[in-house]
PDB file of C-alpha atoms in Angstrom:
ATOM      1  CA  UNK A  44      83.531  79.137  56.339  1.00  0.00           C
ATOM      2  CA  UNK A  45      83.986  81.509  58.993  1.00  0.00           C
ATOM      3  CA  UNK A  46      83.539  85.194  59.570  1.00  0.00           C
ATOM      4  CA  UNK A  47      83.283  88.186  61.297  1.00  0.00           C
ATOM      5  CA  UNK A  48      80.456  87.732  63.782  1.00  0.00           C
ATOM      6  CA  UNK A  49      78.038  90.837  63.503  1.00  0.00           C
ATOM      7  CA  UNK A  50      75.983  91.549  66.482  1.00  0.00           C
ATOM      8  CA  UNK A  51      72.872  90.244  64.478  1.00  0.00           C
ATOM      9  CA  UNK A  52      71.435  88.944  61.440  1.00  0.00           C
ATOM     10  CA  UNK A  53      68.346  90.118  59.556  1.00  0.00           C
ATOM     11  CA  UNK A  54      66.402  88.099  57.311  1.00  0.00           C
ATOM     12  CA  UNK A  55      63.792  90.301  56.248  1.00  0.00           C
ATOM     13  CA  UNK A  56      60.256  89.406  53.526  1.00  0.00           C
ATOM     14  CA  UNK A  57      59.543  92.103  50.813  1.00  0.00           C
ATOM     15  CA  UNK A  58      55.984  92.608  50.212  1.00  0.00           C
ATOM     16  CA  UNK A  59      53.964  93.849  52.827  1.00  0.00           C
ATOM     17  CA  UNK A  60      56.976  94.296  55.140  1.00  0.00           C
ATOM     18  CA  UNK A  61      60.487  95.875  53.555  1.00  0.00           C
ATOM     19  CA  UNK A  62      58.290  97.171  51.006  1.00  0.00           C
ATOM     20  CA  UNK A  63      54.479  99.187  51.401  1.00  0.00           C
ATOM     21  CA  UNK A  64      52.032  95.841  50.621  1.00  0.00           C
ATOM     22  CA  UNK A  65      50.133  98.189  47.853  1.00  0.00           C
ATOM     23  CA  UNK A  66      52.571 100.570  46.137  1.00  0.00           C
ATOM     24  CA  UNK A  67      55.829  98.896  46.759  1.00  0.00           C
ATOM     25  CA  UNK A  68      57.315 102.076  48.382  1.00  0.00           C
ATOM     26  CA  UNK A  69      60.285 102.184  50.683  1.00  0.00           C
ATOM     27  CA  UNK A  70      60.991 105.148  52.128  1.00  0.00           C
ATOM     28  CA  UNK A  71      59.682 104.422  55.364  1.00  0.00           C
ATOM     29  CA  UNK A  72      62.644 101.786  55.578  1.00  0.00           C
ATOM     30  CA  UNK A  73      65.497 103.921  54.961  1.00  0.00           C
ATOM     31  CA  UNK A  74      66.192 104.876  58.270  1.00  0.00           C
ATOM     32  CA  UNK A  75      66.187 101.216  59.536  1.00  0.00           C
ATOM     33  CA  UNK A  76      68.047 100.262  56.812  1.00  0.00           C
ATOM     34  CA  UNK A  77      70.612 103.113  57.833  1.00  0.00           C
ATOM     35  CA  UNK A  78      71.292 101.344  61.802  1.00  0.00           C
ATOM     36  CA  UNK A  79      71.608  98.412  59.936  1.00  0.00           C
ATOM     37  CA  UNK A  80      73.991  99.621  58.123  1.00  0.00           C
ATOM     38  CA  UNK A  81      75.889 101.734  60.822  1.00  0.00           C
ATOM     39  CA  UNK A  82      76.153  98.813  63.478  1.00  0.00           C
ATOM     40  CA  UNK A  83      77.358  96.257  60.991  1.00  0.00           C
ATOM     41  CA  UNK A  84      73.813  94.071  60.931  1.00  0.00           C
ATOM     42  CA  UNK A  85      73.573  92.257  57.690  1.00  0.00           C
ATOM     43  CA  UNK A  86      70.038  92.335  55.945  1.00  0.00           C
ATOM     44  CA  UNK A  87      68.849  89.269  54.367  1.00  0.00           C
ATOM     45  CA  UNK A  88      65.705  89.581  51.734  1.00  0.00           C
ATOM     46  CA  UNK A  89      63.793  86.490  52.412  1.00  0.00           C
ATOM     47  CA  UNK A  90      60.711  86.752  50.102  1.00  0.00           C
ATOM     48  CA  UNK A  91      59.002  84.578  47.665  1.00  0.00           C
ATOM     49  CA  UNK A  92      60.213  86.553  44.954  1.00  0.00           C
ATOM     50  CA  UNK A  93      62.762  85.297  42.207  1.00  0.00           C
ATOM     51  CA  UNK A  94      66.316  86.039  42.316  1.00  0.00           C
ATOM     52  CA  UNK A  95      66.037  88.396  39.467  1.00  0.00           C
ATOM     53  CA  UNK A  96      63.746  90.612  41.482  1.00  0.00           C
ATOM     54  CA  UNK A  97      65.621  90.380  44.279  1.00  0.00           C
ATOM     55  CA  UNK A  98      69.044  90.967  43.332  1.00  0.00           C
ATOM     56  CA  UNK A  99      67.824  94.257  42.011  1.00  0.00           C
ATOM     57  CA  UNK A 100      66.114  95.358  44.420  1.00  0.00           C
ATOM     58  CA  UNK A 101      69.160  94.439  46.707  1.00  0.00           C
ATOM     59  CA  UNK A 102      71.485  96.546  44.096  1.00  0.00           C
ATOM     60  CA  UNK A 103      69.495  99.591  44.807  1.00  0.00           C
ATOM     61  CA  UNK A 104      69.428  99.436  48.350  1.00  0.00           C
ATOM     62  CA  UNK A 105      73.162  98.549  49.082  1.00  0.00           C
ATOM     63  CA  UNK A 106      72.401  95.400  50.178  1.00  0.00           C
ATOM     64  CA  UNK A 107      75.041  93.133  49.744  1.00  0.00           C
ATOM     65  CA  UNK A 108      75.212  90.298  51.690  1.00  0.00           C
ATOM     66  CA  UNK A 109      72.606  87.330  50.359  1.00  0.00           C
ATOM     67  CA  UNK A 110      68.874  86.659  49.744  1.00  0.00           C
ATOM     68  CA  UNK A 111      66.773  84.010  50.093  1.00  0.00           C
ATOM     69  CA  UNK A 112      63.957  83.513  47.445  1.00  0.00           C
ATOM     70  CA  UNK A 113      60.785  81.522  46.338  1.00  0.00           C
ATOM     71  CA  UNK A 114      60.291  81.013  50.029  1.00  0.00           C
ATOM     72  CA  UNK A 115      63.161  79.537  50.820  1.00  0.00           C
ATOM     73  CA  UNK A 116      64.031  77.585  47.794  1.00  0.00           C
ATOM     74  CA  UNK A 117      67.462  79.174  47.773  1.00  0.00           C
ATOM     75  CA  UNK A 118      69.902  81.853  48.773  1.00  0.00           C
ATOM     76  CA  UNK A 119      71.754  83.384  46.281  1.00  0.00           C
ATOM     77  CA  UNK A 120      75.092  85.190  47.194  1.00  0.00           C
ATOM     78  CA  UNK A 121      75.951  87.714  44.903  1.00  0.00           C
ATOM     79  CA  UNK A 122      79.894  88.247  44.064  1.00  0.00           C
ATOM     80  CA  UNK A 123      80.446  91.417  45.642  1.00  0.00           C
ATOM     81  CA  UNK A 124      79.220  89.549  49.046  1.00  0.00           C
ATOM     82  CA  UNK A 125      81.686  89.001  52.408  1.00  0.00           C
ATOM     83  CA  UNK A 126      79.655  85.920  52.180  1.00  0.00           C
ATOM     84  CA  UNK A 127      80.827  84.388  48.598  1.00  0.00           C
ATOM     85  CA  UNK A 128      83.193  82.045  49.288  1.00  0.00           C
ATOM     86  CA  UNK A 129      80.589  80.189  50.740  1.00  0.00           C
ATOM     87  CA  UNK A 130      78.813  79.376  47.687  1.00  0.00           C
ATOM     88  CA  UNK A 131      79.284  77.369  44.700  1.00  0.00           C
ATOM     89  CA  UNK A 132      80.521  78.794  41.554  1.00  0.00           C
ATOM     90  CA  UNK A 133      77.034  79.851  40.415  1.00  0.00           C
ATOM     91  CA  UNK A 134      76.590  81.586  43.817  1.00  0.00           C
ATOM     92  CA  UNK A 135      73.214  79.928  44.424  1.00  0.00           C
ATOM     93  CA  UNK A 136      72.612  77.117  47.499  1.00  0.00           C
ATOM     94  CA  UNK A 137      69.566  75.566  46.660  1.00  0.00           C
ATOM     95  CA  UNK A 138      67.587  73.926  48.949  1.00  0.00           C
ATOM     96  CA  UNK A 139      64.109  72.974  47.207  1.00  0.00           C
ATOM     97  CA  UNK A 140      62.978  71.527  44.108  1.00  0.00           C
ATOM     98  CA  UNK A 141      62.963  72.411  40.535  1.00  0.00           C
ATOM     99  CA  UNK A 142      60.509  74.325  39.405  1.00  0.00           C
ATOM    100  CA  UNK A 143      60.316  71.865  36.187  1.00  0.00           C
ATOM    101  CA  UNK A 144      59.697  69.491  38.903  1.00  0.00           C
ATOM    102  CA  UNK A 145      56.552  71.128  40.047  1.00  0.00           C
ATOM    103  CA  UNK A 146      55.039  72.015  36.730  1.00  0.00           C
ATOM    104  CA  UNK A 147      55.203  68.317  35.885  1.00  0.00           C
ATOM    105  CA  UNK A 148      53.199  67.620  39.126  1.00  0.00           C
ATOM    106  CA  UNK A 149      50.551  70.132  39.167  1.00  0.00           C
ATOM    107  CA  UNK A 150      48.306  68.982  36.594  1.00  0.00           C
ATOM    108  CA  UNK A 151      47.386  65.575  38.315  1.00  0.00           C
ATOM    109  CA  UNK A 152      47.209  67.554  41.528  1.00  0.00           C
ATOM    110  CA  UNK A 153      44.273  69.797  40.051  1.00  0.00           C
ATOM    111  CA  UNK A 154      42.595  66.565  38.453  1.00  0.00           C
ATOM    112  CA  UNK A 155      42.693  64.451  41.559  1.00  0.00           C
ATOM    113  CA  UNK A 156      41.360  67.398  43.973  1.00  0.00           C
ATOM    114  CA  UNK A 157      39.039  69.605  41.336  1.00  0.00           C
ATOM    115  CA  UNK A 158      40.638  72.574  42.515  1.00  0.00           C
ATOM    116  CA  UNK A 159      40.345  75.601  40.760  1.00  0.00           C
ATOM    117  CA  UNK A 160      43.418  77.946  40.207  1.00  0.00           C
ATOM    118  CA  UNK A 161      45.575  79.581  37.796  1.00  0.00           C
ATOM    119  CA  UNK A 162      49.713  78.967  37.891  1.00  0.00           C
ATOM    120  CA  UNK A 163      52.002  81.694  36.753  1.00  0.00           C
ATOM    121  CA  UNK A 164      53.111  79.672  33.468  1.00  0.00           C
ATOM    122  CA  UNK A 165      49.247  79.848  32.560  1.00  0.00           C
ATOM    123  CA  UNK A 166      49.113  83.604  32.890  1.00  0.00           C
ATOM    124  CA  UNK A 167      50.198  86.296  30.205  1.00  0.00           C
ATOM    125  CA  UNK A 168      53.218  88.636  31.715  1.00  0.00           C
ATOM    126  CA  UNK A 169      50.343  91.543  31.503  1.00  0.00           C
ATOM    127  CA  UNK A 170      47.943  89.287  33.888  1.00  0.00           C
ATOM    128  CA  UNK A 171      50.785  88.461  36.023  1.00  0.00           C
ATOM    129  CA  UNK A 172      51.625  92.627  36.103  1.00  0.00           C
ATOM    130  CA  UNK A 173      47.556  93.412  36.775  1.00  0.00           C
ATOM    131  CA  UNK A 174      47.601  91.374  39.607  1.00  0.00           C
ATOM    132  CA  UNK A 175      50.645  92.135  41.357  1.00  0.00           C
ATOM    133  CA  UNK A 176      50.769  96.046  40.028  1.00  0.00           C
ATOM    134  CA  UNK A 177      53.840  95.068  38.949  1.00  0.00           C
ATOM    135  CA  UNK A 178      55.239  96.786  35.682  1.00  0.00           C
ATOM    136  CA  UNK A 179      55.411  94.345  32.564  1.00  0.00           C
ATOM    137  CA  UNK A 180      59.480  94.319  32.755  1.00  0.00           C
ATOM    138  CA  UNK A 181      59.174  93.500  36.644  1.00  0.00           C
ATOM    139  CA  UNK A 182      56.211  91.111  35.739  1.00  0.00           C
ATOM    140  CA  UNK A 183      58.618  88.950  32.999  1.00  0.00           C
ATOM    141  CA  UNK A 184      61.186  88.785  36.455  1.00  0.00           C
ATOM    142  CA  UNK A 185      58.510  87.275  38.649  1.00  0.00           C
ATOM    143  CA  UNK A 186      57.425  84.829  35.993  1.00  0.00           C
ATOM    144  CA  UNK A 187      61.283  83.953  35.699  1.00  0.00           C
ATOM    145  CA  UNK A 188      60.715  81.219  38.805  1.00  0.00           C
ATOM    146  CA  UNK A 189      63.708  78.006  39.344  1.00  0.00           C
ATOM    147  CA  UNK A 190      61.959  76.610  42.088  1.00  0.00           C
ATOM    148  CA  UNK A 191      58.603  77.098  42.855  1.00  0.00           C
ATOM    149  CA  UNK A 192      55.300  78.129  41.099  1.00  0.00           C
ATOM    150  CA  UNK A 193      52.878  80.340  42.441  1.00  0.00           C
ATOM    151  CA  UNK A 194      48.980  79.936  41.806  1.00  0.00           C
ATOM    152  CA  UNK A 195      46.543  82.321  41.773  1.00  0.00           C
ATOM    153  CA  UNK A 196      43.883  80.315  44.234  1.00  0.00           C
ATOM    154  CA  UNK A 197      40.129  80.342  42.599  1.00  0.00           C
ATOM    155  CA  UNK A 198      38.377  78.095  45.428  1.00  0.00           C
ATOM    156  CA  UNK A 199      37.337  78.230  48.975  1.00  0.00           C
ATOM    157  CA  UNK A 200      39.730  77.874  51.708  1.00  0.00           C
ATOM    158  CA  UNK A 201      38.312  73.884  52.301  1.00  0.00           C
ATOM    159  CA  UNK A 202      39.337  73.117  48.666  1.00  0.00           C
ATOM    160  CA  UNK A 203      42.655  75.009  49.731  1.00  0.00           C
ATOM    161  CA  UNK A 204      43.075  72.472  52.942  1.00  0.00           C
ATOM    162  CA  UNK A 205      42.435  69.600  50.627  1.00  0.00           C
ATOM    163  CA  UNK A 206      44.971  70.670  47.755  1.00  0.00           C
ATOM    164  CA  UNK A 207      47.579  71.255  50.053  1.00  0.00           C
ATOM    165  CA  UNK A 208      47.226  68.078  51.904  1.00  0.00           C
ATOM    166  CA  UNK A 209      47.864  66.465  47.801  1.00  0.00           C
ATOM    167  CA  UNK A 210      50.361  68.424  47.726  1.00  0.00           C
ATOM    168  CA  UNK A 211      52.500  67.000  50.500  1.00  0.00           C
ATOM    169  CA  UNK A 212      51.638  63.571  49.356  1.00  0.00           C
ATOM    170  CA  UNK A 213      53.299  64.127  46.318  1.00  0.00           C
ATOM    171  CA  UNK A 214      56.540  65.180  48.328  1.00  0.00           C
ATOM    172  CA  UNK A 215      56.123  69.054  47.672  1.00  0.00           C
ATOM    173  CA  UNK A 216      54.719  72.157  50.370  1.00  0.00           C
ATOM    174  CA  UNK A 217      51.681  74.534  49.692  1.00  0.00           C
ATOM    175  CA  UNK A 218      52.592  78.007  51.298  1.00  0.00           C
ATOM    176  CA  UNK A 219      49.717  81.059  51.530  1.00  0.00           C
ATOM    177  CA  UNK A 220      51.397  84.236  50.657  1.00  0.00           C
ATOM    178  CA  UNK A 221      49.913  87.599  50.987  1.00  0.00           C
ATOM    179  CA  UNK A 222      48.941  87.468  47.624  1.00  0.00           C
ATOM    180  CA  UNK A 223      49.098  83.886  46.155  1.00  0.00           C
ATOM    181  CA  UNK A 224      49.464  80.777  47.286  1.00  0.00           C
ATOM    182  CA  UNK A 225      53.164  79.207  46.364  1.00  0.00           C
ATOM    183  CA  UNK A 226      53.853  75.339  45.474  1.00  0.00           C
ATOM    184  CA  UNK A 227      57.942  74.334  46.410  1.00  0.00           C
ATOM    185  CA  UNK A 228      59.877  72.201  47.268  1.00  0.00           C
ATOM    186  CA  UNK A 229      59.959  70.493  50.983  1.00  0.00           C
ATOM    187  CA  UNK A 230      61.795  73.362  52.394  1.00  0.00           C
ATOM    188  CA  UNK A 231      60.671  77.138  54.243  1.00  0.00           C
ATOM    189  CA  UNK A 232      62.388  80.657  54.924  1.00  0.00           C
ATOM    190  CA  UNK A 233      63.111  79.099  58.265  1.00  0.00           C
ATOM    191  CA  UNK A 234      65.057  76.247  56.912  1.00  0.00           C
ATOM    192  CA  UNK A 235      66.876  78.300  54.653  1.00  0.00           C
ATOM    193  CA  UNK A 236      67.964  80.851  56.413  1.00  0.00           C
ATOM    194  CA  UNK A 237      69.498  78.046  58.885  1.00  0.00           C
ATOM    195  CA  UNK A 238      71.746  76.697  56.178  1.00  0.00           C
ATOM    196  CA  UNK A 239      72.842  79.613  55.163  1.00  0.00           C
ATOM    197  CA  UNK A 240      73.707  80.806  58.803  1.00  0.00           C
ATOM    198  CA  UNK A 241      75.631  77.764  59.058  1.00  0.00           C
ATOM    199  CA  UNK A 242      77.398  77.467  55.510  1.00  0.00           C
ATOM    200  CA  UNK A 243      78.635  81.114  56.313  1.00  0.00           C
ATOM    201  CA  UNK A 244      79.844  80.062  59.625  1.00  0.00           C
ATOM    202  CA  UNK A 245      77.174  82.217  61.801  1.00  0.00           C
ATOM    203  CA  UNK A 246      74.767  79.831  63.450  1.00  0.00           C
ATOM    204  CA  UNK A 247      75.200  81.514  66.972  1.00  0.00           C
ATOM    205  CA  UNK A 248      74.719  84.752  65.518  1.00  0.00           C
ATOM    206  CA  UNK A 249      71.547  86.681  67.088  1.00  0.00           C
ATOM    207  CA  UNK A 250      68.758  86.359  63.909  1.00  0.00           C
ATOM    208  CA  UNK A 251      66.249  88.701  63.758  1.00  0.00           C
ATOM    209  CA  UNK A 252      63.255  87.987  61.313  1.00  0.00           C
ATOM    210  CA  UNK A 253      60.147  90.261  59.887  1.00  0.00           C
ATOM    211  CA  UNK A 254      56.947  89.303  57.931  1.00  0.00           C
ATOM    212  CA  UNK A 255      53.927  90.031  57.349  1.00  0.00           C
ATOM    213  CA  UNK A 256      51.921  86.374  56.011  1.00  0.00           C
ATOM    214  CA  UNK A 257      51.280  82.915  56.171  1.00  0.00           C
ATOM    215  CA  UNK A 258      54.738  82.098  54.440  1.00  0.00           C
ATOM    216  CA  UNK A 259      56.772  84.190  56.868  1.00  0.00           C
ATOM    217  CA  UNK A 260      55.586  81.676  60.001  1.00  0.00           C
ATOM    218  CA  UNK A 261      58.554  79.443  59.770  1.00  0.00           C
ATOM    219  CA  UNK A 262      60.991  82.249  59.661  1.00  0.00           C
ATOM    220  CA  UNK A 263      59.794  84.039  62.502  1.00  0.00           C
ATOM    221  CA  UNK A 264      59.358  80.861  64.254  1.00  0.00           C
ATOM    222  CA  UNK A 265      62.929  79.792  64.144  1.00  0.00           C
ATOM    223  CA  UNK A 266      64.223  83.245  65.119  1.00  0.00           C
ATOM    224  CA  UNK A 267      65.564  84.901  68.455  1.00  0.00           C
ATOM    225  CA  UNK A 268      63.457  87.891  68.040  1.00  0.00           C
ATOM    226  CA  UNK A 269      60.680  88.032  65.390  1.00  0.00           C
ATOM    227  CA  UNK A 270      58.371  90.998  63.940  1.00  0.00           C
ATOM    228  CA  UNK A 271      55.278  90.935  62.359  1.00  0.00           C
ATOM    229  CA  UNK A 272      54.945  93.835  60.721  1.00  0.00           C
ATOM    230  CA  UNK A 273      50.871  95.235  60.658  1.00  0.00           C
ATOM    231  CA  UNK A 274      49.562  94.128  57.176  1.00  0.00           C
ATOM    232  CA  UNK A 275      46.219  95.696  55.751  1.00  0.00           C
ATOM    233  CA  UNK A 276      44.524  92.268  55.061  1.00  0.00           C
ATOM    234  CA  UNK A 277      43.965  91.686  59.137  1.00  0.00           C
ATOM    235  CA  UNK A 278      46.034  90.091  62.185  1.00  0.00           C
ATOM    236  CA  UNK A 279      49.217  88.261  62.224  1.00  0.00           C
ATOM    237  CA  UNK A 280      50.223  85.148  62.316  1.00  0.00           C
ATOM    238  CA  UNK A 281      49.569  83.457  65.922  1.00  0.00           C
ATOM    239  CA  UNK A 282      53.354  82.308  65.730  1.00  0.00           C
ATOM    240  CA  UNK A 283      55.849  83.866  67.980  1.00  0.00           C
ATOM    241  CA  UNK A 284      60.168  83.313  67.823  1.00  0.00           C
ATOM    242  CA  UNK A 285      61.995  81.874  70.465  1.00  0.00           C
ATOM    243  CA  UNK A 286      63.277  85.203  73.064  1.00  0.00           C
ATOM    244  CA  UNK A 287      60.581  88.021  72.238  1.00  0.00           C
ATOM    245  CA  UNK A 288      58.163  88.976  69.249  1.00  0.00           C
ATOM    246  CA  UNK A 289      57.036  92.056  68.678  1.00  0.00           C
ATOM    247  CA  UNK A 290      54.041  93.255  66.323  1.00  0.00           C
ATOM    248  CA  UNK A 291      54.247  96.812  65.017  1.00  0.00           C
ATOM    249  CA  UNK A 292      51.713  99.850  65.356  1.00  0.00           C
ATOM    250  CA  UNK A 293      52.640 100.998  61.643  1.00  0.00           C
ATOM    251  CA  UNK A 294      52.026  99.350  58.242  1.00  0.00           C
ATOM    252  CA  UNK A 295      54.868  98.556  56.444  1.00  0.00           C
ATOM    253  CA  UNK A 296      57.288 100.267  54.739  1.00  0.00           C
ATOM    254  CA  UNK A 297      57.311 102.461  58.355  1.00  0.00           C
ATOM    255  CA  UNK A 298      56.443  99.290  60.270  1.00  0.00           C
ATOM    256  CA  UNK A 299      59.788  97.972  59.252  1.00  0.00           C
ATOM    257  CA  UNK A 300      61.583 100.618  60.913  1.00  0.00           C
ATOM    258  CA  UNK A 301      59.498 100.194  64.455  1.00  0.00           C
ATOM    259  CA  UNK A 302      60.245  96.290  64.110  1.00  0.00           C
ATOM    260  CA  UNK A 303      63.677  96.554  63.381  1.00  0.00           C
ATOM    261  CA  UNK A 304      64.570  99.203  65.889  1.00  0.00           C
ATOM    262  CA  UNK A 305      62.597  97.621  68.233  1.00  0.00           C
ATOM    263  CA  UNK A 306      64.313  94.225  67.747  1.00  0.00           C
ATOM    264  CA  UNK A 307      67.681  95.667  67.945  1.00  0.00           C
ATOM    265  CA  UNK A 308      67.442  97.314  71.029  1.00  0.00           C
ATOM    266  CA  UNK A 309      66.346  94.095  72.968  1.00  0.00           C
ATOM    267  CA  UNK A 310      68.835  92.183  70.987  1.00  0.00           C
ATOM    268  CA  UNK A 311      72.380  93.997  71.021  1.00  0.00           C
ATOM    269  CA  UNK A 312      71.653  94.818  74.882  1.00  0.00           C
ATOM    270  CA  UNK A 313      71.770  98.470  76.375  1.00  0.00           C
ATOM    271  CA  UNK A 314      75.630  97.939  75.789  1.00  0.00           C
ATOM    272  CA  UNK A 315      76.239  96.194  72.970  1.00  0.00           C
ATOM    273  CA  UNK A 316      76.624  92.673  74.265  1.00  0.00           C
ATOM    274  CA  UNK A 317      73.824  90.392  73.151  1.00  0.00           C
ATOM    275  CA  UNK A 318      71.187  88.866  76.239  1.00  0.00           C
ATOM    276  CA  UNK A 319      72.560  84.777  77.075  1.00  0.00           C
ATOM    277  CA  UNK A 320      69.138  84.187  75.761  1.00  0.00           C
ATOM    278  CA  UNK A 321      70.625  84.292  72.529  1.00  0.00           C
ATOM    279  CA  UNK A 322      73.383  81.576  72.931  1.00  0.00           C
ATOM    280  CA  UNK A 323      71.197  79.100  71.534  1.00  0.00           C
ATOM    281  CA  UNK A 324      71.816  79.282  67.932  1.00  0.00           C
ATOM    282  CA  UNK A 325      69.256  78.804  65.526  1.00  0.00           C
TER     283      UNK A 325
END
């Protein structure tokens, strides 16, 4: 498929960077949101959310383009997108596993490596809402997963090394999250946002990514100019992008705005044009 070629792309997490890590707010994103919007820079949700939250939360921002959820399990293009005719009839690209997939696998993981955790199919919808501070009708949307199951982890961090390294025996990928840690398919944000750069004809497009975790690394690490946006639960990542990363003063949802505007003004150039840094696509 091809395109218009915007001067960037933005794949963007949720939690902890679009959105305020504690109360969900946004407000301190607007106004990033708005240059987005102004200079023609699509915005791509890239969370570990389901595509039920996501295409909501898209819907009430304007947002129209794609998302990528479950942490790269898929991108879902919704009909009103430029992008559509890209996808299949169902508008979803899916590049993981099912989630039936995983629940089949998880009990022998937890027998063969003792560890102690709880998955979201174990948990009520009200113990899913108390620890996300989700409301119950938001809670049912995050428990609605196709592709990847997240566990609320109940061991040490050694137990956490071992479990994942089961984990990729058995052909799947342990990601830590800000908040959980996720079990998917052999795929990451990274990947996805990759294929669907190039199934929507923009792999030389400029990408600019922002996160805040552990399951943002790949994304940032495959993009031009990454941001990790401040979180409240310590340092970034280590992991830099390929031209320039920058790591914001602010907490999200305000952090957002520094990162982006930051990002865009090293990436479309005092002029417009893109640096030949960017060339490279991703």
């Amino acid at each position: 498929m091809t395109t218009s070629q915007p001067q960037a792309v933005v794949f963007t997490d949720l939690d902890g960077t679009l959105l305020g890590h504690h109360d969900y707010s946004i407000a301190g994103a607007l106004a990033g949101l708005s240059r987005c919007e102004k200079l023609g820079i699509p915005v791509v949700p890239t969370t570990s959310k389901t595509a039920a939250e996501t295409l909501g939360l898209m819907e009430r921002l304007s947002l129209r383009w794609a998302c990528i959820v479950e942490n790269g399990s898929a991108a879902i293009i919704p009909e009103q997108s430029p992008w559509r005719a890209a996808a299949p009839e169902s508008g979803a690209l899916r590049f993981g596993a099912e989630r039936a997939q995983i629940l089949d696998a998880l009990p022998a993981l937890r027998q063969s490596t003792g560890a102690r955790f709880v998955a979201f199919n174990e948990m009520p919808i009200t113990g899913i809402a108390e620890l996300t501070g989700l409301s119950l009708d938001d809670a049912r949307q995050a428990a609605n997963r196709g592709y990847s199951e997240p566990l609320h982890w109940q061991d040490s961090d050694a137990a956490l090394d071992a479990f994942e390294t089961a984990v990729e025996a058995a052909g799947l990928r342990c990601l830590r999250g800000g908040r959980f840690v996720h079990v998917l398919g052999p795929t990451d944000k990274g990947l996805a946002a990759k294929a669907l750069l190039d199934a929507v004809g923009l792999s030389e497009v400029p990408v600019i990514a922002l996160g805040d975790a552990g399951n943002d690394e790949a994304l940032i690490n495959a993009a031009h100019i990454g941001v990790w946006v401040r979180s409240p639960r310590g340092p970034a990542p280590s992991t830099t992008a390929r031209v320039r990363t920058f790591r914001t003063q602010a907490l999200a949802p305000d952090g957002w705005t520094e990162g982006v505007n930051a990002a865009i003004n090293i990436c479309i150039g005092d002029h417009g044009d893109a640096p030949t840094a960017f060339a490279q696509p991703l």
